[in-house]
PDB file of C-alpha atoms and ligand atoms in Angstrom:
ATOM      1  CA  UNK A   1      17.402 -75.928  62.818  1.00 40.00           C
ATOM      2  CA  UNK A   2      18.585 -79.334  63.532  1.00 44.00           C
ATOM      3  CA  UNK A   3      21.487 -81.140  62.776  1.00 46.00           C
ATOM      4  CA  UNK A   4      20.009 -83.665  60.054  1.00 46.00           C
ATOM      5  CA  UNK A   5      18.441 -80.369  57.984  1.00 48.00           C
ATOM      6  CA  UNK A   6      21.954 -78.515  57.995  1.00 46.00           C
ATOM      7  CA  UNK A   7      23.504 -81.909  56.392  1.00 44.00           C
ATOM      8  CA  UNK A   8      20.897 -82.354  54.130  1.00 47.00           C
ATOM      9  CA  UNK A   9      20.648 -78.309  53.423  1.00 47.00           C
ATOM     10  CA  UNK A  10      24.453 -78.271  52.891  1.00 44.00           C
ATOM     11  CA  UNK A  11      24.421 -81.550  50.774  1.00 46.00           C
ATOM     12  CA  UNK A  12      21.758 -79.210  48.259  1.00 45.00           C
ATOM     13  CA  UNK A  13      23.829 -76.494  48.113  1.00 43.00           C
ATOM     14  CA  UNK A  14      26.960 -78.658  47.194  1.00 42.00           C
ATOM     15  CA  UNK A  15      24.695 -80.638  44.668  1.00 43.00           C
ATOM     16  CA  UNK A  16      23.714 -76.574  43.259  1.00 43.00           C
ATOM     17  CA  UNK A  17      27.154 -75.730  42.568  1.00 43.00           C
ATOM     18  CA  UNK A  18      28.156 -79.229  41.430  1.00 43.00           C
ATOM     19  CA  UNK A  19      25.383 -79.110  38.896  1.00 42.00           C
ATOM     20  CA  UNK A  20      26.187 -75.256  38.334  1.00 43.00           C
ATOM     21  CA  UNK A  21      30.143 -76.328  37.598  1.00 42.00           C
ATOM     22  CA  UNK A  22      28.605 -79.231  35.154  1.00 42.00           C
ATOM     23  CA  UNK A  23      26.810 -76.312  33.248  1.00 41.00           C
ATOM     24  CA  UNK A  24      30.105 -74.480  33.344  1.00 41.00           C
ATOM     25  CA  UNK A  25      31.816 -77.447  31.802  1.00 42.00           C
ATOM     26  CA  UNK A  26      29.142 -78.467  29.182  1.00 43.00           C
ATOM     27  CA  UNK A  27      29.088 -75.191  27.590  1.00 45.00           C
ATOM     28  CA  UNK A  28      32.442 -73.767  27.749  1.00 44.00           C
ATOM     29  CA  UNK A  29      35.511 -76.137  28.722  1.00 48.00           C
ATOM     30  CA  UNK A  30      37.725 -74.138  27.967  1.00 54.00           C
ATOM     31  CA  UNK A  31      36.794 -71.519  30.605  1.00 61.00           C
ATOM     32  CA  UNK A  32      37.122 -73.463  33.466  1.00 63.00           C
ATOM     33  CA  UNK A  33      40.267 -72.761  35.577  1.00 59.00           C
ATOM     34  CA  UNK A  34      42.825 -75.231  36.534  1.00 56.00           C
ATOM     35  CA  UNK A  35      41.022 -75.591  39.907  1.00 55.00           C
ATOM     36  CA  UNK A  36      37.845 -77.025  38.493  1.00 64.00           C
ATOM     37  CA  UNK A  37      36.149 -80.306  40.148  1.00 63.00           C
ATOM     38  CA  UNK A  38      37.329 -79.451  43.516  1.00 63.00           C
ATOM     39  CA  UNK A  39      34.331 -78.752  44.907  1.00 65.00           C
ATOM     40  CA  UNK A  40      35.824 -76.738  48.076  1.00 63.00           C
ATOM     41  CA  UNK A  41      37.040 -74.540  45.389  1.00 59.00           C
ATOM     42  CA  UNK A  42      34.052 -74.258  43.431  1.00 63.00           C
ATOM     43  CA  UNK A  43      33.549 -70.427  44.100  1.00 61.00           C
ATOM     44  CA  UNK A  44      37.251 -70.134  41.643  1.00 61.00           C
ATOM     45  CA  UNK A  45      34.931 -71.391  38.542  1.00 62.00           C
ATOM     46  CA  UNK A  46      32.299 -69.062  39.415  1.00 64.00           C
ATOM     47  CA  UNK A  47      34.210 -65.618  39.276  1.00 61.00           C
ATOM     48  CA  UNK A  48      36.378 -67.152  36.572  1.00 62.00           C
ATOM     49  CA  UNK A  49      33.585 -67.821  34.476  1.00 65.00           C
ATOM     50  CA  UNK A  50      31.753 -64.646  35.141  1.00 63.00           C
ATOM     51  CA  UNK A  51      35.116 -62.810  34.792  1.00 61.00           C
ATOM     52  CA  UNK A  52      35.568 -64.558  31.158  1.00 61.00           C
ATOM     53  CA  UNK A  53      31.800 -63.474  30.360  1.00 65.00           C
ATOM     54  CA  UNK A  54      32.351 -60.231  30.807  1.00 63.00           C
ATOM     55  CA  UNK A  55      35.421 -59.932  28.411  1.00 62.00           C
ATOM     56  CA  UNK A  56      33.840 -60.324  25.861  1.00 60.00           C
ATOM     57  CA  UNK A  57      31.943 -56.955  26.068  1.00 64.00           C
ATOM     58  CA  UNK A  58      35.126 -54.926  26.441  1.00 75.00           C
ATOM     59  CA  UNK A  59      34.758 -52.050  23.850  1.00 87.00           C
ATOM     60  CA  UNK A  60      37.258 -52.216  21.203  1.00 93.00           C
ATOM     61  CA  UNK A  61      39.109 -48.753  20.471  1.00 95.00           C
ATOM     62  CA  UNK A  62      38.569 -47.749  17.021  1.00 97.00           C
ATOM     63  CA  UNK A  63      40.679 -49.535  14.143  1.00 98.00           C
ATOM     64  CA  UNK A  64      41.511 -47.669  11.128  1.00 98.00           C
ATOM     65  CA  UNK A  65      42.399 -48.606   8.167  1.00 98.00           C
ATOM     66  CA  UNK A  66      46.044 -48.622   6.194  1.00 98.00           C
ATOM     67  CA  UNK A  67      45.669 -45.137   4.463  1.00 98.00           C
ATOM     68  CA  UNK A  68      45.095 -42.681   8.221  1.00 98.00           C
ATOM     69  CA  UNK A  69      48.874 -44.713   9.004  1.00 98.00           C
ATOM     70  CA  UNK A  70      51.254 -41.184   9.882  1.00 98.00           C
ATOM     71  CA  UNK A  71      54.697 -41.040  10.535  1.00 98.00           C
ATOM     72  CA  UNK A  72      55.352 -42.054  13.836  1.00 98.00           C
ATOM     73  CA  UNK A  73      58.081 -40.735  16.238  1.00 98.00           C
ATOM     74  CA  UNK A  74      59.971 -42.702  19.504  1.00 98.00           C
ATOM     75  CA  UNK A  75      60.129 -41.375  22.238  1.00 97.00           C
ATOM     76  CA  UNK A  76      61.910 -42.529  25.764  1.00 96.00           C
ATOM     77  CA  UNK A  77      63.806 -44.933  25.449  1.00 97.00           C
ATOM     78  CA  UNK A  78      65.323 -45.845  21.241  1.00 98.00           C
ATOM     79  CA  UNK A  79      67.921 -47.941  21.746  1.00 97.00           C
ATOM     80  CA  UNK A  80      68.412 -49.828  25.196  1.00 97.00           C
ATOM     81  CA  UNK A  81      71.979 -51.306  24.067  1.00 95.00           C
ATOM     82  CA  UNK A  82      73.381 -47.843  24.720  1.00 92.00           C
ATOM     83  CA  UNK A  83      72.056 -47.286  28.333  1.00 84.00           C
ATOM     84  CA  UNK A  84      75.242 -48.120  30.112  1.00 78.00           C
ATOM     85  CA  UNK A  85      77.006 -51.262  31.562  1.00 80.00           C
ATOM     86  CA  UNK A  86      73.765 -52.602  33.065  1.00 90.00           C
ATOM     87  CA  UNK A  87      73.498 -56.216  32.768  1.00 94.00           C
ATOM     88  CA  UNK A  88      69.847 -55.648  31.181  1.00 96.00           C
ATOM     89  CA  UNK A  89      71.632 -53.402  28.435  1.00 96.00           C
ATOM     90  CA  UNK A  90      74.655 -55.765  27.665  1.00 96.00           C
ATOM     91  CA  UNK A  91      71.916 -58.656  27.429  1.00 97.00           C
ATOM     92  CA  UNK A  92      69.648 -56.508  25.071  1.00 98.00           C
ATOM     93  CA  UNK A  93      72.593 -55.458  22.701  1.00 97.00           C
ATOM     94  CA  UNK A  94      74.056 -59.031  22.380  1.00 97.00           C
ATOM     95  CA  UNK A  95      70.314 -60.416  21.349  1.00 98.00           C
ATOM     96  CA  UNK A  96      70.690 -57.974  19.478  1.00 98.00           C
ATOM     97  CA  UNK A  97      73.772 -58.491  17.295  1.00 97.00           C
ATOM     98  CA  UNK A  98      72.073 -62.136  16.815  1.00 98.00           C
ATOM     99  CA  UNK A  99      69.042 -60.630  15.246  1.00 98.00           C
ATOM    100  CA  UNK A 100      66.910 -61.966  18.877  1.00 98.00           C
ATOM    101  CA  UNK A 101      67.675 -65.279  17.625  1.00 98.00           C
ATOM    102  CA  UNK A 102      68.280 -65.661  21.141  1.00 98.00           C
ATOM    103  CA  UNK A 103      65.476 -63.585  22.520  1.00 98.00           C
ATOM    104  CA  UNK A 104      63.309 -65.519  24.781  1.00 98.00           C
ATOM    105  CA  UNK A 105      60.235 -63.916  26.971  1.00 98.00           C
ATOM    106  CA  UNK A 106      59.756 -65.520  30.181  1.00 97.00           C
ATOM    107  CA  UNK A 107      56.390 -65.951  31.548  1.00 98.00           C
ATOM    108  CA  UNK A 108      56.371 -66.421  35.694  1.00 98.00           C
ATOM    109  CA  UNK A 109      54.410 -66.344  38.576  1.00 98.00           C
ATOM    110  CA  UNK A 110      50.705 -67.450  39.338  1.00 97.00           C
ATOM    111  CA  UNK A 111      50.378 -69.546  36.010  1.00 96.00           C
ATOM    112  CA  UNK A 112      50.043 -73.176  36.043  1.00 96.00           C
ATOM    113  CA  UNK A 113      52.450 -74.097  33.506  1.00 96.00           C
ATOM    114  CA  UNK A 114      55.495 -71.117  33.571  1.00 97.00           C
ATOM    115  CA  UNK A 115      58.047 -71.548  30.502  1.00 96.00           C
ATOM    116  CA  UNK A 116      59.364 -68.912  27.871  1.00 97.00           C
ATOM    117  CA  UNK A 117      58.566 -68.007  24.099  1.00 98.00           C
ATOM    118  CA  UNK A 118      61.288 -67.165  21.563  1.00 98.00           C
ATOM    119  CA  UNK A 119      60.065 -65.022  18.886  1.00 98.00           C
ATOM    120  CA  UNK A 120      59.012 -67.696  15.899  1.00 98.00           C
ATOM    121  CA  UNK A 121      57.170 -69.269  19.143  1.00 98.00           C
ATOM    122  CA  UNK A 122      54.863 -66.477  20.016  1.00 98.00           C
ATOM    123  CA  UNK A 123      54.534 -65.789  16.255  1.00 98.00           C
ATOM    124  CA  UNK A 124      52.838 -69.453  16.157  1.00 98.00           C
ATOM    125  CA  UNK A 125      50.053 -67.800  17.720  1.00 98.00           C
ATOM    126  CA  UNK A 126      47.223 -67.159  15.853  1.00 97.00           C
ATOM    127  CA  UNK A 127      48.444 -62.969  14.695  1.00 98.00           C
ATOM    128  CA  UNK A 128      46.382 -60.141  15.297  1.00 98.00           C
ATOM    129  CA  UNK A 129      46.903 -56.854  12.867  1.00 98.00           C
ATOM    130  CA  UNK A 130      45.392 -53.724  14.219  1.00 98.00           C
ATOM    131  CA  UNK A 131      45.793 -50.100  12.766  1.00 98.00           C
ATOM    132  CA  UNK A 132      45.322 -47.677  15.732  1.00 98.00           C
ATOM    133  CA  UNK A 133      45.690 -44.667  17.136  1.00 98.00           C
ATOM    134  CA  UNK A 134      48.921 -43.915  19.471  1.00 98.00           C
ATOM    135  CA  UNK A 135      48.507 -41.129  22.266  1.00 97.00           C
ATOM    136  CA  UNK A 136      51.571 -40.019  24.160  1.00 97.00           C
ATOM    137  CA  UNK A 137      50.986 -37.848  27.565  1.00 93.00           C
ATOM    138  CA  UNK A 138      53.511 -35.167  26.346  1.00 93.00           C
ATOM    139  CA  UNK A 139      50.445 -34.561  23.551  1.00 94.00           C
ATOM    140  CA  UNK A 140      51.063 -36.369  20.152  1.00 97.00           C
ATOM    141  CA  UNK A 141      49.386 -39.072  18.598  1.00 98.00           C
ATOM    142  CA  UNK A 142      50.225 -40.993  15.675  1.00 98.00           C
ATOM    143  CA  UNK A 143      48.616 -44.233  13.810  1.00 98.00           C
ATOM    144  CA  UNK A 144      50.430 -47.214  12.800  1.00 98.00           C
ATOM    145  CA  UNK A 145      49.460 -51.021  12.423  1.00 98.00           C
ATOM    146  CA  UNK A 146      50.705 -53.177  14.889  1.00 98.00           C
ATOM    147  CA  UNK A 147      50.880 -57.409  14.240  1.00 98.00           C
ATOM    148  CA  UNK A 148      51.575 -59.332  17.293  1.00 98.00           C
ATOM    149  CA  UNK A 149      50.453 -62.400  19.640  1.00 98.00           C
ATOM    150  CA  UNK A 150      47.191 -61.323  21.708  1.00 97.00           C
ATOM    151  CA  UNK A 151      48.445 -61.597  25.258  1.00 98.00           C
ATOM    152  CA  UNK A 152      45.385 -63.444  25.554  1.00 96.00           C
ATOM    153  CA  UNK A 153      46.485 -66.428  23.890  1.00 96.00           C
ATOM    154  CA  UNK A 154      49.618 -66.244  25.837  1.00 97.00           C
ATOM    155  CA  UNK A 155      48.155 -66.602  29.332  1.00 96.00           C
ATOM    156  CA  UNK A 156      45.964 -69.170  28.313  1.00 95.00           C
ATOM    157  CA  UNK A 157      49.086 -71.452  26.753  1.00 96.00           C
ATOM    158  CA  UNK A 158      50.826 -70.764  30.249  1.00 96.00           C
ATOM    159  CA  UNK A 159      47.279 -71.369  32.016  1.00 95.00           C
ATOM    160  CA  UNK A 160      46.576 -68.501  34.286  1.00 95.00           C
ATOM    161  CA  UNK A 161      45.499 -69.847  37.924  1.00 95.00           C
ATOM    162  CA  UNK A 162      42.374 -68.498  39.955  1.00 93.00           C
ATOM    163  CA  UNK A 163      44.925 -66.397  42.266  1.00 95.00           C
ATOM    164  CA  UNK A 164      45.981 -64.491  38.986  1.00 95.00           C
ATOM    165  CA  UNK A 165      45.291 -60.724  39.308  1.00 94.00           C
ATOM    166  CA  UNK A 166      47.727 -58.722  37.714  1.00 95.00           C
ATOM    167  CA  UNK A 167      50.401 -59.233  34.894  1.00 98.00           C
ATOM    168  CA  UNK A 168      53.760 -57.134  35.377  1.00 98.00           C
ATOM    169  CA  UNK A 169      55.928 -56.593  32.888  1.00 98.00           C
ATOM    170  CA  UNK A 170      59.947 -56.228  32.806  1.00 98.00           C
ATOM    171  CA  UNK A 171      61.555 -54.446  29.877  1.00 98.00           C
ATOM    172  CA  UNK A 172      65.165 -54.334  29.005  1.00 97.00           C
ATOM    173  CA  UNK A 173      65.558 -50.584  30.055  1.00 96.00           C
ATOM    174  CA  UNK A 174      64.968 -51.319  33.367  1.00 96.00           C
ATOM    175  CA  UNK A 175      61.034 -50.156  33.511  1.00 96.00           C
ATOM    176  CA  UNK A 176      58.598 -52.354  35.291  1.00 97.00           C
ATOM    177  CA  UNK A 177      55.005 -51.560  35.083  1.00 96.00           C
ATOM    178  CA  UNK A 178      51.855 -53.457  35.121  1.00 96.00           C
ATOM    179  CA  UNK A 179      48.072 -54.110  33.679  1.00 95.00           C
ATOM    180  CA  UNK A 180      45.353 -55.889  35.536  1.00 93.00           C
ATOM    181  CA  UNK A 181      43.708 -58.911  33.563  1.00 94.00           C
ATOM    182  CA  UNK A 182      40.409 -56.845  32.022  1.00 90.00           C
ATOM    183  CA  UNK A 183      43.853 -55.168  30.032  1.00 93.00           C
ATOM    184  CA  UNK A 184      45.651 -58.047  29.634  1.00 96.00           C
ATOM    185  CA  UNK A 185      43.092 -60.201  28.626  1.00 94.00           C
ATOM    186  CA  UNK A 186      41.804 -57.543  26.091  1.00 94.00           C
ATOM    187  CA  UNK A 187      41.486 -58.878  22.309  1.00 94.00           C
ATOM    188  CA  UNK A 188      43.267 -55.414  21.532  1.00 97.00           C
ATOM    189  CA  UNK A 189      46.433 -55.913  23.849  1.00 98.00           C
ATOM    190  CA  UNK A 190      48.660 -57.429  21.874  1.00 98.00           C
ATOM    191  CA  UNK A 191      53.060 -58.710  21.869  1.00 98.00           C
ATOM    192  CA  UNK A 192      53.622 -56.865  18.770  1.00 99.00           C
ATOM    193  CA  UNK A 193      56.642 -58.208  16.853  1.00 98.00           C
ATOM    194  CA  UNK A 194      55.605 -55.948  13.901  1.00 98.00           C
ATOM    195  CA  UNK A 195      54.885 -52.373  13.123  1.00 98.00           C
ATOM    196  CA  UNK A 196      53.120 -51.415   9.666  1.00 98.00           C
ATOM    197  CA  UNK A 197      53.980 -54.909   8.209  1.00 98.00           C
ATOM    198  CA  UNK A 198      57.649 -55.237   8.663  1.00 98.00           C
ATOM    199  CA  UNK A 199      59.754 -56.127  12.033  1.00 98.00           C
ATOM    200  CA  UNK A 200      58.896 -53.846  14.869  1.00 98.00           C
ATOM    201  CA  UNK A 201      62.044 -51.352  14.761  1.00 98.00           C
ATOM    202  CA  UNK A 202      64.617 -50.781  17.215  1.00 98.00           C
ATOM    203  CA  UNK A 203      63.886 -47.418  18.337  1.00 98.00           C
ATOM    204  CA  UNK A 204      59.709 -48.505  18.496  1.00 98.00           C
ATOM    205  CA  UNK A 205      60.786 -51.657  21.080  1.00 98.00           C
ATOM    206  CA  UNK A 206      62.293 -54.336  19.343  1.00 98.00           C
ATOM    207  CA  UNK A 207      61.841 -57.480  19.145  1.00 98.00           C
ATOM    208  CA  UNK A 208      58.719 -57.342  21.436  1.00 99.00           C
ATOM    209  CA  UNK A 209      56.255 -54.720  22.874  1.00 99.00           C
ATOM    210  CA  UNK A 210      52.759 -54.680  24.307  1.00 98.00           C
ATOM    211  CA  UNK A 211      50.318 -52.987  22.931  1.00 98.00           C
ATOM    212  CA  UNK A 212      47.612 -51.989  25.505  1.00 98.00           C
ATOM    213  CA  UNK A 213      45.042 -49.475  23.243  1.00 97.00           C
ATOM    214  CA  UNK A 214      42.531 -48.749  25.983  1.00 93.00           C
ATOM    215  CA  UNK A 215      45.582 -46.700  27.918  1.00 93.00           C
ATOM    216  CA  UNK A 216      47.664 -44.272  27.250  1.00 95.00           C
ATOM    217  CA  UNK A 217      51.146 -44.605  24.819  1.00 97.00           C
ATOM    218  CA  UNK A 218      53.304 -44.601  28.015  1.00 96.00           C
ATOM    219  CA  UNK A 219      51.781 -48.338  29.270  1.00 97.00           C
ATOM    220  CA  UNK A 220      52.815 -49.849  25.554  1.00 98.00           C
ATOM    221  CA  UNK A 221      56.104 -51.124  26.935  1.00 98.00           C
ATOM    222  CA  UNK A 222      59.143 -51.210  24.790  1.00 98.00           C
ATOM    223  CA  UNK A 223      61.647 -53.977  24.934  1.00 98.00           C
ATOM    224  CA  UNK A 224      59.697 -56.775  27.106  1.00 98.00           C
ATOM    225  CA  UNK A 225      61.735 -58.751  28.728  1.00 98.00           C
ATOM    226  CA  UNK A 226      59.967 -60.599  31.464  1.00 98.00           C
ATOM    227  CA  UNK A 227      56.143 -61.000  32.016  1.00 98.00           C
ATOM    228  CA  UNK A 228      55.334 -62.038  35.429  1.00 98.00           C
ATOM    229  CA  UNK A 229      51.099 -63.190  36.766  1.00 98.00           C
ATOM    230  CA  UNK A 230      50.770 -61.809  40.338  1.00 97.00           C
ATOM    231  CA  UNK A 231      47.858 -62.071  43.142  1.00 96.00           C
ATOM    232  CA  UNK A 232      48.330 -58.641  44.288  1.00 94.00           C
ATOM    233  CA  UNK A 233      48.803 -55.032  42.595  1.00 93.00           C
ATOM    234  CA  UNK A 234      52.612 -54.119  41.623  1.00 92.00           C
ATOM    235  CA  UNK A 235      53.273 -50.907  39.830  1.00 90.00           C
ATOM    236  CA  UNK A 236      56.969 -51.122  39.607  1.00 93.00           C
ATOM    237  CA  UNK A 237      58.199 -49.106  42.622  1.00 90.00           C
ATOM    238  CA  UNK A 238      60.400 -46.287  41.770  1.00 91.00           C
ATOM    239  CA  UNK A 239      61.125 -48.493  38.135  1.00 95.00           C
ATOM    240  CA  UNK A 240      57.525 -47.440  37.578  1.00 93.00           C
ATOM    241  CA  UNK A 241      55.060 -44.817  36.522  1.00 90.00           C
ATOM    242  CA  UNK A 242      56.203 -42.936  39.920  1.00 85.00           C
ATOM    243  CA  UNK A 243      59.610 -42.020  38.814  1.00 84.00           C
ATOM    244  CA  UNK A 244      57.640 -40.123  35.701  1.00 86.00           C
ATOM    245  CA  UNK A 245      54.703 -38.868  38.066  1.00 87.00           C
ATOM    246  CA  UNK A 246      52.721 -40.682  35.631  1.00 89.00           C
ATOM    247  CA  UNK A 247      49.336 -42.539  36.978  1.00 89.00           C
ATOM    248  CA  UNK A 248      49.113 -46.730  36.953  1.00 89.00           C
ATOM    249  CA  UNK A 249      45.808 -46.838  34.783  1.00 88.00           C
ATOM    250  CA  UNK A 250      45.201 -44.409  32.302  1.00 88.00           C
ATOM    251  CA  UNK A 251      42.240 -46.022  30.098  1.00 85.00           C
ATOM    252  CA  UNK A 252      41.296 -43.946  26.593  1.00 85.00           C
TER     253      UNK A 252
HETATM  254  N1  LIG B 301      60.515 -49.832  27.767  1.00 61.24           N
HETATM  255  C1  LIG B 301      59.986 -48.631  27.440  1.00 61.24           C
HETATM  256  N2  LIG B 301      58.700 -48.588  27.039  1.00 61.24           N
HETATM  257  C2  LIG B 301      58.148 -47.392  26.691  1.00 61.24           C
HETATM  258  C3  LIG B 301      58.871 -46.186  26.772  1.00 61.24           C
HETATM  259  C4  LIG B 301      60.230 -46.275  27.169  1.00 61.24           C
HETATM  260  O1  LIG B 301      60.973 -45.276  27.237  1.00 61.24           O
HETATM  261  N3  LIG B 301      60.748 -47.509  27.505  1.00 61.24           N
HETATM  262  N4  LIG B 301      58.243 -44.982  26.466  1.00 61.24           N
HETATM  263  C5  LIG B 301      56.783 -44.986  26.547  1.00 61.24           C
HETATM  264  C6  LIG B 301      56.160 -43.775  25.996  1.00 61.24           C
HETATM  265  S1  LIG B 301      56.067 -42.381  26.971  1.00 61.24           S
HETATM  266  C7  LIG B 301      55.548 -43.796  24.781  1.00 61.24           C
HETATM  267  S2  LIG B 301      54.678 -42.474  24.205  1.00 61.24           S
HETATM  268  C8  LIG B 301      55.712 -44.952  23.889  1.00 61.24           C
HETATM  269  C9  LIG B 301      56.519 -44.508  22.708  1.00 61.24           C
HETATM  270  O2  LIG B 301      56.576 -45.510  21.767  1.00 61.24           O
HETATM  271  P1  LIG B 301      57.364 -45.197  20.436  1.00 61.24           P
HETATM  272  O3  LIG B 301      58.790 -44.886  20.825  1.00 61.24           O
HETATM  273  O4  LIG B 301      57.203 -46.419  19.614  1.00 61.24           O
HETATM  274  O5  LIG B 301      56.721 -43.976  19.842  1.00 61.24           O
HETATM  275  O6  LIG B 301      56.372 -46.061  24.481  1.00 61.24           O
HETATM  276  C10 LIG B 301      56.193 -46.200  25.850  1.00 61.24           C
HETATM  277  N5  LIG B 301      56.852 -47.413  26.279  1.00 61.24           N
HETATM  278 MO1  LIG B 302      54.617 -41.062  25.916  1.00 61.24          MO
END
């Protein structure tokens, strides 16, 4: 083929996706990622638009309603401000003793616009109340409602960029672990501030915990601390799943 046709050939394809990214804009603005209208880059608004259609189609676990709530036991960790002289524990207990007044969740890594929420901030979110079912790997379930920020909502105010893969999450008894985005961008997967309609309770991971229904109890992490976007898979090291000889993903 000569020269003139490869311009010309290369010039159509260019024109394809810029018309293809000016669909992408028309009908969903804000779906485009922070990369849009460079048109080197135009493959980012592709997978990040076909990534956000697919969300949407994420089944839902089942919600019940407020009479199948049951008591509800905690387990691991109930109280991180007596783990010790770690500087994570000390931090915890004197947020603590100020009712989290102080409390602030910091939001890092491969997000355009990085910054931290106190707690009346991430309640400014648009709530989500959901009464579901809890399942532990040592065998139990239970059923409470949880109210809480969708993390959803939270990576969008922080602007997640097209290298974002993975969201790990710091809690202040020293566990790391992490979701990929299908989980964290799940309507269901929630910062729950409150547990059957009051405060969320000390022992069940005050102030802040996810909620992640489409995995089991053990990836609900207590006491978040620090919530981190990453471009490549971190489970936490021996902070992780590995010290329990628990798996990463354990969808329900
Ligand atoms: N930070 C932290 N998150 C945690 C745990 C923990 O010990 N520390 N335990 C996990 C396990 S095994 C379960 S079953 C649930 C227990 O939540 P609950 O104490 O509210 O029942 O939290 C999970 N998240
Ligand atoms: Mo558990």
């Amino acid at each position: 083929m000569k020269a003139t046709h490869l311009i010309t050939r290369r010039r159509a394809i260019v024109a394809g996706l810029a018309s293809f990214g000016g669909i992408i804009a028309a009908r969903a603005p804000r779906d485009l990622p922070p990369s849009f209208g460079n048109l080197l880059r135009a493959g980012d608004a592709v997978t990040y638009a076909a990534q956000r259609a697919l969300l949407p189609r994420q089944a839902l676990v089942h919600e019940y309603s407020q009479a199948d709530i049951t008591s509800f036991p905690a387990t691991g960790t109930t109280n991180p401000g007596v783990l010790g002289r770690s500087p994570l524990s000390e931090t915890w207990a004197r947020l603590h003793a100020k009712s989290f007044a102080d409390w602030r969740l910091s939001v890092e890594g491969h997000v355009a616009r990085p910054g931290s929420f106190s707690l009346a901030e991430l309640k400014r979110f648009a709530p989500r109340a959901q009464v579901t079912r809890h399942t532990c790997e040592e065998g139990w379930t239970a059923i409470a409602q949880w109210t809480g920020a969708p993390l959803a909502m939270l990576l969008d105010a922080v602007g997640l960029l097209p290298t974002a893969r993975f969201v790990v999450l710091y809690s202040y008894d020293d566990w790391v672990d992490s979701i990929d985005l299908l989980d964290a961008l799940h309507p269901q997967t929630i910062l729950a501030y409150g547990m059957n309609g009051r405060d969320l309770p000390i022992q069940h991971g005050a102030p802040v915990r996810l909620r992640v229904e489409r995995q089991l109890g053990y990836k609900s992490m207590k006491y978040l601390q620090r919530i981190v976007v990453t471009d490549r898979f971190e489970d936490g090291g021996l902070k992780g799943n590995i010290q329990n000889g628990w798996a990463w993903y354990t969808g329900i």
